[in-house]
Coordinates of C-alpha atoms and ligand atoms in Angstrom, one line a residue:
X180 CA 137.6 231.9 88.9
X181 CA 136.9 235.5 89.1
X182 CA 135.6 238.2 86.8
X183 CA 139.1 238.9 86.1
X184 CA 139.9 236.0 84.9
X185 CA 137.0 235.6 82.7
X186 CA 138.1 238.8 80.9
X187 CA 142.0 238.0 80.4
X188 CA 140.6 234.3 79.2
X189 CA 138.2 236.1 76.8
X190 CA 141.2 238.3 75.6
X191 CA 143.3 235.8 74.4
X192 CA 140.9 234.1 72.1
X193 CA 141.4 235.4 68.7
X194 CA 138.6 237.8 67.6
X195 CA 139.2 237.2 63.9
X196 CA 138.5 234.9 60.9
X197 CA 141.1 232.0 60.8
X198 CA 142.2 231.5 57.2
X199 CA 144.9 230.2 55.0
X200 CA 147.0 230.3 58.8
X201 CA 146.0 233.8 59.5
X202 CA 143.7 235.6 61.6
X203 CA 142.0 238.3 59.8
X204 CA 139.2 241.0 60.4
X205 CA 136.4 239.9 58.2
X206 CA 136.6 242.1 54.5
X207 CA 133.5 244.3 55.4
X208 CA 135.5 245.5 58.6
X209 CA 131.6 244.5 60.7
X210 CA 131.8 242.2 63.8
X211 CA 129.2 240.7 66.1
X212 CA 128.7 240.5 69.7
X213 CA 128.6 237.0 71.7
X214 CA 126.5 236.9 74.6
X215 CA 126.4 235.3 78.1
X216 CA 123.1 233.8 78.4
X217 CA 123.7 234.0 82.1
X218 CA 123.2 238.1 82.0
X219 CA 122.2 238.9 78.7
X220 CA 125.5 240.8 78.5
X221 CA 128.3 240.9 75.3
X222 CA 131.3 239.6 76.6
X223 CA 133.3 239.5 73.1
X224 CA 133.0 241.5 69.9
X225 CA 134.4 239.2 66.9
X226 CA 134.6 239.0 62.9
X227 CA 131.7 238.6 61.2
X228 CA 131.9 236.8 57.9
X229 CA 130.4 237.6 54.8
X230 CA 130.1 235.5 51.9
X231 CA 133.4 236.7 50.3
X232 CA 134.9 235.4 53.2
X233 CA 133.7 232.6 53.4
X234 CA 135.0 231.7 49.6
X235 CA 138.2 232.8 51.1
X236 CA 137.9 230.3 53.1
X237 CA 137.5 227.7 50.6
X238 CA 140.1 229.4 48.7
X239 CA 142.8 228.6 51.2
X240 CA 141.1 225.2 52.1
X241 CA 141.4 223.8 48.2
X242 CA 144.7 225.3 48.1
X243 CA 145.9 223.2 51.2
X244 CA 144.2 219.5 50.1
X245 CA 146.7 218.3 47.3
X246 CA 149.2 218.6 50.1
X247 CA 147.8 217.9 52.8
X248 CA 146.2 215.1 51.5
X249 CA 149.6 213.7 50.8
X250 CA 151.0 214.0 53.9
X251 CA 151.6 210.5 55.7
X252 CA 148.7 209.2 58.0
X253 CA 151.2 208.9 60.6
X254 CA 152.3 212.7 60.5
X255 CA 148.3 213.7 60.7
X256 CA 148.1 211.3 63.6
X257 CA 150.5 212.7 65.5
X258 CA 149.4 216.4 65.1
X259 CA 145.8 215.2 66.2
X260 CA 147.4 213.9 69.3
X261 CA 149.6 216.8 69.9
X262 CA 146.1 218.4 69.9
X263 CA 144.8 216.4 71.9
X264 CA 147.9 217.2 74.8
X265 CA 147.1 220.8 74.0
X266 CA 143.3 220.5 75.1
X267 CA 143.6 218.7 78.0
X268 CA 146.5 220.9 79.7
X269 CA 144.0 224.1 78.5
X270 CA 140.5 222.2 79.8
X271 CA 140.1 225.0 82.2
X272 CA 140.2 227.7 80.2
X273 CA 138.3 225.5 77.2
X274 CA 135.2 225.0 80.0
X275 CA 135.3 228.0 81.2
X276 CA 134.9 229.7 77.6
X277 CA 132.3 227.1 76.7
X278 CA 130.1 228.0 80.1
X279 CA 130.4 231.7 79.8
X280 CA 128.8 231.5 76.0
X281 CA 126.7 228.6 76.3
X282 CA 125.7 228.6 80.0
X283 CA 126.2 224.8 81.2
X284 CA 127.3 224.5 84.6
X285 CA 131.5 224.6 84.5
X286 CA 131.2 220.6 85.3
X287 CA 129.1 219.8 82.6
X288 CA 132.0 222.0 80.5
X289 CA 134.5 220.1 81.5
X290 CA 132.9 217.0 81.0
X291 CA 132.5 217.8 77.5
X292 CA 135.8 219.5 76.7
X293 CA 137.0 215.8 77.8
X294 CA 134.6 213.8 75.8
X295 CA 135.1 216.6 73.0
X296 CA 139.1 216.0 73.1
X297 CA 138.8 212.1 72.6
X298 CA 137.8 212.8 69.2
X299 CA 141.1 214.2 68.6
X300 CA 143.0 210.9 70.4
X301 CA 140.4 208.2 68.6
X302 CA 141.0 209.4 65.0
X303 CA 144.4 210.1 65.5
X304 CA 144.5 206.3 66.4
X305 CA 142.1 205.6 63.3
X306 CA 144.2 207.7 60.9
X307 CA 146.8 205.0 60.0
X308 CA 144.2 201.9 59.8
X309 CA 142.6 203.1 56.7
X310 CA 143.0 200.4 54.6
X311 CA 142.1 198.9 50.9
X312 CA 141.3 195.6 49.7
X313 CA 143.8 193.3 47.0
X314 CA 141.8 190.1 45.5
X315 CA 141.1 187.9 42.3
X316 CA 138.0 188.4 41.0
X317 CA 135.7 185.9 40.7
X318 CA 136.2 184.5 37.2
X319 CA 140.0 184.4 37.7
X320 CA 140.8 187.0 35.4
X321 CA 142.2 190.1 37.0
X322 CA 143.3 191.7 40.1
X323 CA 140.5 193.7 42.0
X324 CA 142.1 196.8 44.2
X325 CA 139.9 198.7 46.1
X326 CA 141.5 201.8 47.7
X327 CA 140.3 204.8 50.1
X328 CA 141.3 208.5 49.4
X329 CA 140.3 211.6 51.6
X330 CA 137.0 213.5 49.5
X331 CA 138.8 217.1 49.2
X332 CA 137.6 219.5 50.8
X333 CA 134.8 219.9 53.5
X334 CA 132.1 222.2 54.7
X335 CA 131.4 221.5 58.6
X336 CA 128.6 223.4 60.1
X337 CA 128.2 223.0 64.2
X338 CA 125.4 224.3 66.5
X339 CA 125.9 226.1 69.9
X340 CA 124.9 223.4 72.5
X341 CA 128.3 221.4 72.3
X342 CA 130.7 224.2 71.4
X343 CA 133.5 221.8 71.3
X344 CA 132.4 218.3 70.6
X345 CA 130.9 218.9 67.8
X346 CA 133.6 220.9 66.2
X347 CA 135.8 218.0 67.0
X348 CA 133.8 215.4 66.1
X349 CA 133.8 216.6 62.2
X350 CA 137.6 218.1 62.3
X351 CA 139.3 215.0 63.7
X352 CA 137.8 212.6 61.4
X353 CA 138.1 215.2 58.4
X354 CA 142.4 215.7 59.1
X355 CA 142.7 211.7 59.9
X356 CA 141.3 211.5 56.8
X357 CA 143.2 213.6 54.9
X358 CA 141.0 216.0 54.3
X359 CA 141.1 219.9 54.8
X360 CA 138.0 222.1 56.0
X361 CA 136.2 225.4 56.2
X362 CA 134.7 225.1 60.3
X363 CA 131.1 227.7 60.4
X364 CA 130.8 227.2 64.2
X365 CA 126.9 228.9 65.6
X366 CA 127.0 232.2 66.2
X367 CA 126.1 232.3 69.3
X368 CA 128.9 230.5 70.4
X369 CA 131.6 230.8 68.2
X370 CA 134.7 231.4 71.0
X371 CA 135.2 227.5 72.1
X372 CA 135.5 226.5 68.6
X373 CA 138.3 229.5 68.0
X374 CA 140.2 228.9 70.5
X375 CA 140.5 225.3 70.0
X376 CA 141.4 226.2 66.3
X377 CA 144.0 228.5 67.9
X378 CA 145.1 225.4 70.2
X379 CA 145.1 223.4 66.4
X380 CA 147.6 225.6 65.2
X381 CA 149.7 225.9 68.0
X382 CA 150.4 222.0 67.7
X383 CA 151.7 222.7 63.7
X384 CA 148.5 222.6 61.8
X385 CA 150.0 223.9 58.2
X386 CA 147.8 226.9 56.7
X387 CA 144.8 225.8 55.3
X388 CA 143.8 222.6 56.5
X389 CA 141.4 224.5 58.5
X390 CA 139.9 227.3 58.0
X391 CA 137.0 229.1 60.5
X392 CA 134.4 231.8 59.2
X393 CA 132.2 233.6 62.3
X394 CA 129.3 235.0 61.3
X395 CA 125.6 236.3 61.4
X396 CA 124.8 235.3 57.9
X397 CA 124.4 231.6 58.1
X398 CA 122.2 231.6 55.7
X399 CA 124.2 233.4 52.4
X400 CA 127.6 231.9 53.8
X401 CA 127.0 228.6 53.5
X402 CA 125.2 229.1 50.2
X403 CA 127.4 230.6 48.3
X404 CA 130.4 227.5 50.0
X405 CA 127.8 224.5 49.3
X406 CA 127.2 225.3 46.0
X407 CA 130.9 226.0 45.4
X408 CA 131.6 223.1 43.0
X409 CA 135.2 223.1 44.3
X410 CA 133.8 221.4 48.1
X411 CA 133.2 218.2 48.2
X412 CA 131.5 217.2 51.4
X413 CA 129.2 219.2 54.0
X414 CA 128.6 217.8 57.3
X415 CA 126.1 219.9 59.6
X416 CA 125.0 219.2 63.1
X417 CA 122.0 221.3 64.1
X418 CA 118.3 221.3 63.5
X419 CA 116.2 219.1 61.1
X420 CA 114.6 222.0 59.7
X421 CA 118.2 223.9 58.2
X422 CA 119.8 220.4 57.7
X423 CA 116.8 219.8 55.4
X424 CA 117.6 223.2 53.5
X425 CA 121.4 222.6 53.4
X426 CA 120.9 219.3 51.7
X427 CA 118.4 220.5 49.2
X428 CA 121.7 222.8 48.1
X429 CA 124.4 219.9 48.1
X430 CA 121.9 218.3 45.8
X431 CA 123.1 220.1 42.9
X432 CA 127.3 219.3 43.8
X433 CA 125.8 215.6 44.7
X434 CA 128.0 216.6 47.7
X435 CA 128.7 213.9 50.3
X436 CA 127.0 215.0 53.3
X437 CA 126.6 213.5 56.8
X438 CA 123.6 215.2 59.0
X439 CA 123.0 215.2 62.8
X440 CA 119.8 216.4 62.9
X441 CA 116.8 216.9 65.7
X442 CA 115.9 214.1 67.9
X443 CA 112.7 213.5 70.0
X444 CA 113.4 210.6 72.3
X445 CA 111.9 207.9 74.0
X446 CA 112.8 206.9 77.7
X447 CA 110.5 203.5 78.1
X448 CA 110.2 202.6 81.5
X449 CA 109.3 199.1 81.7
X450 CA 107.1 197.7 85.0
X451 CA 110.2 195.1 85.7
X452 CA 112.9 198.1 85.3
X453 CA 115.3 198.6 88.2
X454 CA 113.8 201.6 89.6
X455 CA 116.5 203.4 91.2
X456 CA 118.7 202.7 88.2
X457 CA 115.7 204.0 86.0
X458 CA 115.0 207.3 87.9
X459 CA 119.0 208.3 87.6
X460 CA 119.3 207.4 83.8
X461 CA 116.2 209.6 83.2
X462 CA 118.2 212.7 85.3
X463 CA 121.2 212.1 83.2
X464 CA 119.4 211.3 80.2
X465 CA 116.6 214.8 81.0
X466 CA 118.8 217.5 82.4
X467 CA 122.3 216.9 80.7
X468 CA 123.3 220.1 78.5
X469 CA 120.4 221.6 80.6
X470 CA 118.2 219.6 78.4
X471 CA 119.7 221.3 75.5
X472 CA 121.2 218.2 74.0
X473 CA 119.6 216.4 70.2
X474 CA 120.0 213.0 72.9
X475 CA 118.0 214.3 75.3
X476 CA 115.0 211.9 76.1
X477 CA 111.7 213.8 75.4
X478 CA 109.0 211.8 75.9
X479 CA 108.8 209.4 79.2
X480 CA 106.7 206.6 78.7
X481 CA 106.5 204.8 81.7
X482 CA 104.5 201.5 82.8
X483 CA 101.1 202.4 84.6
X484 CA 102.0 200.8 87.5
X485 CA 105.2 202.2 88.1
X486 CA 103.9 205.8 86.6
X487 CA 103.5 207.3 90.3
X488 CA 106.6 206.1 91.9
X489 CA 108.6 207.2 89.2
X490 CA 107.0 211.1 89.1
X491 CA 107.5 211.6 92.4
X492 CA 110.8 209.6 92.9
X493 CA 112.1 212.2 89.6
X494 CA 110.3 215.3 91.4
X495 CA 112.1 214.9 94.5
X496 CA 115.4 214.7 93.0
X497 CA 114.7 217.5 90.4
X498 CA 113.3 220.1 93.9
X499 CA 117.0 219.5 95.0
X500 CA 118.7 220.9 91.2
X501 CA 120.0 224.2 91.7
X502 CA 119.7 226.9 88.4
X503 CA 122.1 229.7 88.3
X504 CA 125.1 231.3 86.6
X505 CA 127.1 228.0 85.3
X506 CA 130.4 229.4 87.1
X507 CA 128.1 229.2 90.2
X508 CA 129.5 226.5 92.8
X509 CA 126.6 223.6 92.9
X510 CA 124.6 225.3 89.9
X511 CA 123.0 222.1 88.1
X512 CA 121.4 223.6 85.5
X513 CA 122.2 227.0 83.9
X514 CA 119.9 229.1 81.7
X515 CA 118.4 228.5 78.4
X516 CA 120.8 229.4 75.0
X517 CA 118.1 233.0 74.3
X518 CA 115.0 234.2 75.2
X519 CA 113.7 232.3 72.1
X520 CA 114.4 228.9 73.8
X521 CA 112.6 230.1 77.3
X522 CA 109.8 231.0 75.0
X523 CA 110.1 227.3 73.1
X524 CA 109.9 225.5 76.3
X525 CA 107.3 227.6 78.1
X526 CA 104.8 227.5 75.1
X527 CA 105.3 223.3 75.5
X528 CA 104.8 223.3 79.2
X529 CA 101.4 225.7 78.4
X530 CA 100.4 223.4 75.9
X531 CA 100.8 220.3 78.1
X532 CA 99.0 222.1 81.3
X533 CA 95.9 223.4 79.1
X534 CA 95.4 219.2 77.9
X535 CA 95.9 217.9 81.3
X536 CA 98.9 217.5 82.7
X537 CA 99.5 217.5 86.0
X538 CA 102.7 220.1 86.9
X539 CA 104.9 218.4 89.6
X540 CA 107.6 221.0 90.0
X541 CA 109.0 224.4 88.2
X542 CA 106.6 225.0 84.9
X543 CA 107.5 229.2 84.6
X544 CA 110.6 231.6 83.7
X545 CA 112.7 232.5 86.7
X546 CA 112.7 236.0 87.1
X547 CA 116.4 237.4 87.0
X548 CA 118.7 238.7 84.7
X549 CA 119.7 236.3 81.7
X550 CA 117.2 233.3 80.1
X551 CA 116.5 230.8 82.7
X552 CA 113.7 228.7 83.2
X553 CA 112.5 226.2 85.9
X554 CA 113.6 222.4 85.9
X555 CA 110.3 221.3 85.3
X556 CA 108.6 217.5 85.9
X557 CA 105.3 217.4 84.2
X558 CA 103.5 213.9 84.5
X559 CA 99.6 212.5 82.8
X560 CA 100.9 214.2 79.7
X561 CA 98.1 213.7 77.8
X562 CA 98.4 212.2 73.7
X563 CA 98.2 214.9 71.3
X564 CA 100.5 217.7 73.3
X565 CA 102.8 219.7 71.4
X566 CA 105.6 218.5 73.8
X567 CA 105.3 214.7 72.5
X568 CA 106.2 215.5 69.0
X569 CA 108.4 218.7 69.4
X570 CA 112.0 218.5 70.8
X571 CA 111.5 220.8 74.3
X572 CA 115.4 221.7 74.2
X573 CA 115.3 222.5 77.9
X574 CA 114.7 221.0 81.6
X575 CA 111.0 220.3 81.1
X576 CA 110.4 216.2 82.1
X577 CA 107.0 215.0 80.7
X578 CA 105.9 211.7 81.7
X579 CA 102.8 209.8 80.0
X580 CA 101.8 205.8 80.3
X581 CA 101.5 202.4 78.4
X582 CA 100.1 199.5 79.7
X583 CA 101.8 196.7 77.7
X584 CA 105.0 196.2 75.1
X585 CA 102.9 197.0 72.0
X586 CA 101.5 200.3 73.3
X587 CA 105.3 201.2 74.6
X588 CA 106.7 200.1 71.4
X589 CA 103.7 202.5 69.4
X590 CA 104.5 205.7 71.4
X591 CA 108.1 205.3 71.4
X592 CA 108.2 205.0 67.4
X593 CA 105.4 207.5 67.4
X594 CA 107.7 210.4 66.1
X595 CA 109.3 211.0 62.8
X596 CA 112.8 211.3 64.5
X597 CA 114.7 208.6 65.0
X598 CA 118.0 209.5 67.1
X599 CA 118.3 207.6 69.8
X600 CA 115.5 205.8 72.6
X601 CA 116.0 204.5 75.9
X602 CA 114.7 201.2 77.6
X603 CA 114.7 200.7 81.0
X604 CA 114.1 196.4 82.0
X605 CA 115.3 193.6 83.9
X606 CA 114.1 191.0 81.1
X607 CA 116.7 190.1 78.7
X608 CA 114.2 189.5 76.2
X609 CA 112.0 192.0 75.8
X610 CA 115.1 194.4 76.1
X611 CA 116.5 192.3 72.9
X612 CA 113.4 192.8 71.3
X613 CA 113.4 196.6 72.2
X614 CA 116.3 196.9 70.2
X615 CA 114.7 195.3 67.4
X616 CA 111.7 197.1 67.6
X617 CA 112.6 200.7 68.3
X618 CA 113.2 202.5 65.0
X619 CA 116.5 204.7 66.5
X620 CA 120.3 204.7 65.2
X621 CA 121.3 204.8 69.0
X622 CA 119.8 203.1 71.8
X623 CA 120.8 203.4 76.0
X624 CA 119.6 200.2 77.3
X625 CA 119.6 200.5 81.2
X626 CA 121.9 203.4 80.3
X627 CA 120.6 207.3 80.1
X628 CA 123.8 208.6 78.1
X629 CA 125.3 206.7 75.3
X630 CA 127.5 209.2 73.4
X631 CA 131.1 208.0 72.8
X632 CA 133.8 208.8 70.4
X633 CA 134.3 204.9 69.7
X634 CA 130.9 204.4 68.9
X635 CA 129.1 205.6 65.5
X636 CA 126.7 207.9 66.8
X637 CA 123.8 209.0 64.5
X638 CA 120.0 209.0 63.4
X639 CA 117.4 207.1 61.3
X640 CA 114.6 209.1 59.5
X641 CA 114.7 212.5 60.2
X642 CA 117.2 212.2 62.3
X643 CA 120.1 212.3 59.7
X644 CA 122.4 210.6 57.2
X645 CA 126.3 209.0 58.7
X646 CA 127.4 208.3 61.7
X647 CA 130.4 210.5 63.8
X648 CA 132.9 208.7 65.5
X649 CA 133.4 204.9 66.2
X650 CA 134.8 203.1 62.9
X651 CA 132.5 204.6 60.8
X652 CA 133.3 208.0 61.1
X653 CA 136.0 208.5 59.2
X654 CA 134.5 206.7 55.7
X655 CA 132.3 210.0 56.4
X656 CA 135.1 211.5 55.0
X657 CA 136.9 208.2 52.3
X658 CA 135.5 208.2 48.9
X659 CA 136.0 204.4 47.5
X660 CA 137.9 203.5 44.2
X661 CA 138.2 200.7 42.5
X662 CA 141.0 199.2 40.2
X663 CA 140.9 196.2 37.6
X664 CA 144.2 195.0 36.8
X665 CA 144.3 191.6 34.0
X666 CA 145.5 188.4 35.8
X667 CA 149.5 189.4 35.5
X668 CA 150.1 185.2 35.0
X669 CA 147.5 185.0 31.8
Ligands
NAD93 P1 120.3 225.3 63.9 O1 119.9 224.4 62.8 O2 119.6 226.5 64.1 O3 121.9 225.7 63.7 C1 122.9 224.8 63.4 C2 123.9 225.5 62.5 O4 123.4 225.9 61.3 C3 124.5 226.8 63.2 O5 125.9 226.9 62.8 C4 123.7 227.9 62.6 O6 124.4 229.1 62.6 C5 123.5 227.4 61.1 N1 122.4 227.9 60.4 C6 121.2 228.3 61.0 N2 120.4 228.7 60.0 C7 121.0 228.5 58.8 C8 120.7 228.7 57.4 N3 119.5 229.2 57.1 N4 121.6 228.3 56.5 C9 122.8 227.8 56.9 N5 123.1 227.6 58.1 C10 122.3 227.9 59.1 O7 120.4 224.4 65.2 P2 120.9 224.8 66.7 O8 119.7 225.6 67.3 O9 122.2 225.5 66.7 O10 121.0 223.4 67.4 C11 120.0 222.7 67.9 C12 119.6 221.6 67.0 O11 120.7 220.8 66.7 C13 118.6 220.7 67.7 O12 117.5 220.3 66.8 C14 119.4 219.4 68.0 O13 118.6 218.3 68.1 C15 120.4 219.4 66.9 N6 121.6 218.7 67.3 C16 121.8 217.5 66.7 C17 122.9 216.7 67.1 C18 123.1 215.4 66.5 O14 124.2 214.9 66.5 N7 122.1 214.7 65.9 C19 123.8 217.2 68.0 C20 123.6 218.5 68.5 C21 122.4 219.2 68.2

């Protein structure tokens, strides 16, 4: 697609607030510009929401629960999969958007505004399956009912690196549900998650039931909605360090809250792994989302004896990536989200180089217009680097080595994350016993991406609290009640 293209795409998504059905310039009048990282260039001016705003928002959301929450589970259903229709007939447009503010390669879009619209089809399947319990209790005297109702009304915060996904991810499971939503998408990519809204409304969402406030002030926004004591539930994706903050603030509502936090993953080569196999699940499991992705693995710990095979097997592959404009035909990886994240992962890379490690490929900024830096393999990492502990957020490999189970099992729990891990191992039972022993809510083994919308995807420790998707994710958004009636024969 041409430049032309790209400008009458960026045209028709809406540049305003969505709320209570309409779109609307944000009260102060002020808007923000959204970058492509690609060129460092402001491709769409839009609202920019201040905290009035966003109590409109919840104005119109509270305003839209009693009904909405009433409306059968069938009808919800059907408007989630009229949704659904609606993305994949606009995927194009949907990836193209998506790579022009975020910067994955137009593949890896489309690859997500597929996995992204699933969410819409698995809940809209989930919606009518919500079901209660009807039993004697134990003593014989009564009638125990236990019923699930929607929690009201929702605060759902997403970050930038899955524009789409992880707007759908809380919004599906939120409407199946029965509940209605104020969406804060991350500023600097705020255009996917509009324009699916606008998709939302074209399949018949009624006014209110979701609600989306742009802005620049995170911070006051979301303040002044969490400690609204009209919400009842905030679910935020994004970094440890903010979802800490945000649930320090739904302590005082005792909101129900669901966090996706950081991650900091192990990829545990085993000496019996299937090499081949092992060396493309690190790829998918390294440079997917251009590294930028909470499940990316971090930290390889590989078996001493397979430790040089494996760096140089991973080296040749990553000298054959090619980093450019995501729109780019054959671009693998695309540039970093700001300048702040080329800093992030250069100061890592430094910090690994200056303890020992031994740089393979890449290891510097690219210099050209936009953020980009080098798919980089680093290998020898040495214990104590900054990169072992801190999620690198970009196309930096680091590879260090264990000699037996224990040691691999030590480093990999070595973190205070606990996201996902990776095992790579022919043995069935030390692979069983990897998934007893590695302290992660998720786990790929033999596998290097595990994300699905059937599966309840989420952390331990600081990782976060709930699970998205799978069964789970909707009793992110049930509150349980329970009912005594006496015996009706005594
Ligand atoms: P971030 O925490 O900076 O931002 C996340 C969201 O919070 C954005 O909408 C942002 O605008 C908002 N925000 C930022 N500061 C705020 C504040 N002070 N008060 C209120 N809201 C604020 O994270 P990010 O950089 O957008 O995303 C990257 C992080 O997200 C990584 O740590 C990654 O591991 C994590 N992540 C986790 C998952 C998961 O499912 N566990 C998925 C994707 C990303």
């Amino acid at each position: 697609m041409g430049e032309t293209s790209e400008t009458g795409l960026l045209a028709q998504v809406p540049d305003g607030l969505y709320i209570a059905g309409e779109w609307r310039a944000a009260r102060s009048g002020r808007t923000f510009g959204v970058t492509d990282p690609s060129t460092g260039e402001v491709v769409k001016e839009i609202a920019d929401a201040a905290v009035e705003d966003g109590v409109a928002a919840l104005d119109a959301a509270c305003e839209a629960f009693p009904s909405w929450s009433r409306t059968p589970a069938r009808e919800r259903a059907e408007l989630l999969r009229d949704a659904y229709d609606l993305i994949q007939e606009r995927a194009e447009d949907l990836a193209l958007l998506m790579t022009i503010e975020m910067g994955k390669p137009l593949a890896e879009s489309m690859a997500e505004v597929r996995y992204g619209g699933e969410f819409l089809r698995w809940f809209s399947e989930e919606a009518a399956h919500v079901q209660g319990r009807y039993g004697s209790n134990p003593e014989g005297t009564g009638r125990m009912i236990v019923t699930q109702h929607p929690v009201g009304p929702c605060y759902l915060v997403t970050p930038w690196n899955f524009p789409l996904a992880m707007a759908t991810r809380k919004i599906a499971p939120a409407l199946a549900a029965g509940c209605t939503a104020v969406v804060k998408p991350a500023s600097q990519t705020p255009l996917t998650t509009t324009l699916f809204v606008r998709l939302l409304a074209d399949a018949g969402l009624p006014a209110g039931v979701v609600n989306v406030i742009t802005t620049t002030s995170s911070g006051p926004v979301s303040e002044a909605v969490i400690s609204d004591p009209r919400l009842r539930k905030l679910s935020f994706t994004g970094s440890t360090e903010v979802g800490q903050k945000l649930l320090a603030q739904a302590a005082a509502g005792v909101l129900r809250t669901s966090m996706e936090l950081g991650g900091n993953a192990p990829f545990v080569v085993f000496e019996d792994a299937d090499l081949d196999k092992a060396v493309d699940g690190a790829l998918a499991a390294k440079f997917r989302n251009i590294g930028e992705a909470c499940t990316a693995a971090n930290r390889f710990i590989v078996h001493a004896s397979l430790a040089e095979e494996f760096a140089r097997r991973v080296t040749d592959r990553v000298r054959e990536f090619r980093t450019g404009r995501g729109t780019e035909e054959g671009v693998t990886i695309g540039p970093l989200i700001d300048e702040r994240a080329v800093d992030k992962a250069d100061e890592l890379v430094q910090d690994a180089l200056a303890n020992g490690a031994r740089l393979r490929v890449g290891g510097g900024r690219i210099d050209r217009r936009g953020t980009f830096y080098e798919a980089t393999v680093l290998s020898d990492v040495a214990a104590g680097s900054r990169i072992l502990r801190e999620e690198v957020f970009g196309p930096v490999l680091a590879i260090t080595r264990f000699t037996d189970e224990d040691e691999a099992v030590r480093l990999a729990n070595d973190t205070e994350f606990g996201l996902v891990s990776y095992v790579y191992t022919r043995d069935l039972a030390r692979g069983q016993r990897m998934v007893e022993r590695l302290e992660t809510g998720m786990m790929g083994l033999n596998v290097g991406v595990v994300s699905n919308p059937a599966a309840p995807f989420g952390g331990w420790k600081l990782s976060g609290l709930g699970r998205e998707g799978g069964a789970e994710g909707i009793h992110e958004y049930l509150q349980t009640k329970y009912t005594l009636t006496p015996d009706p024969f005594a």
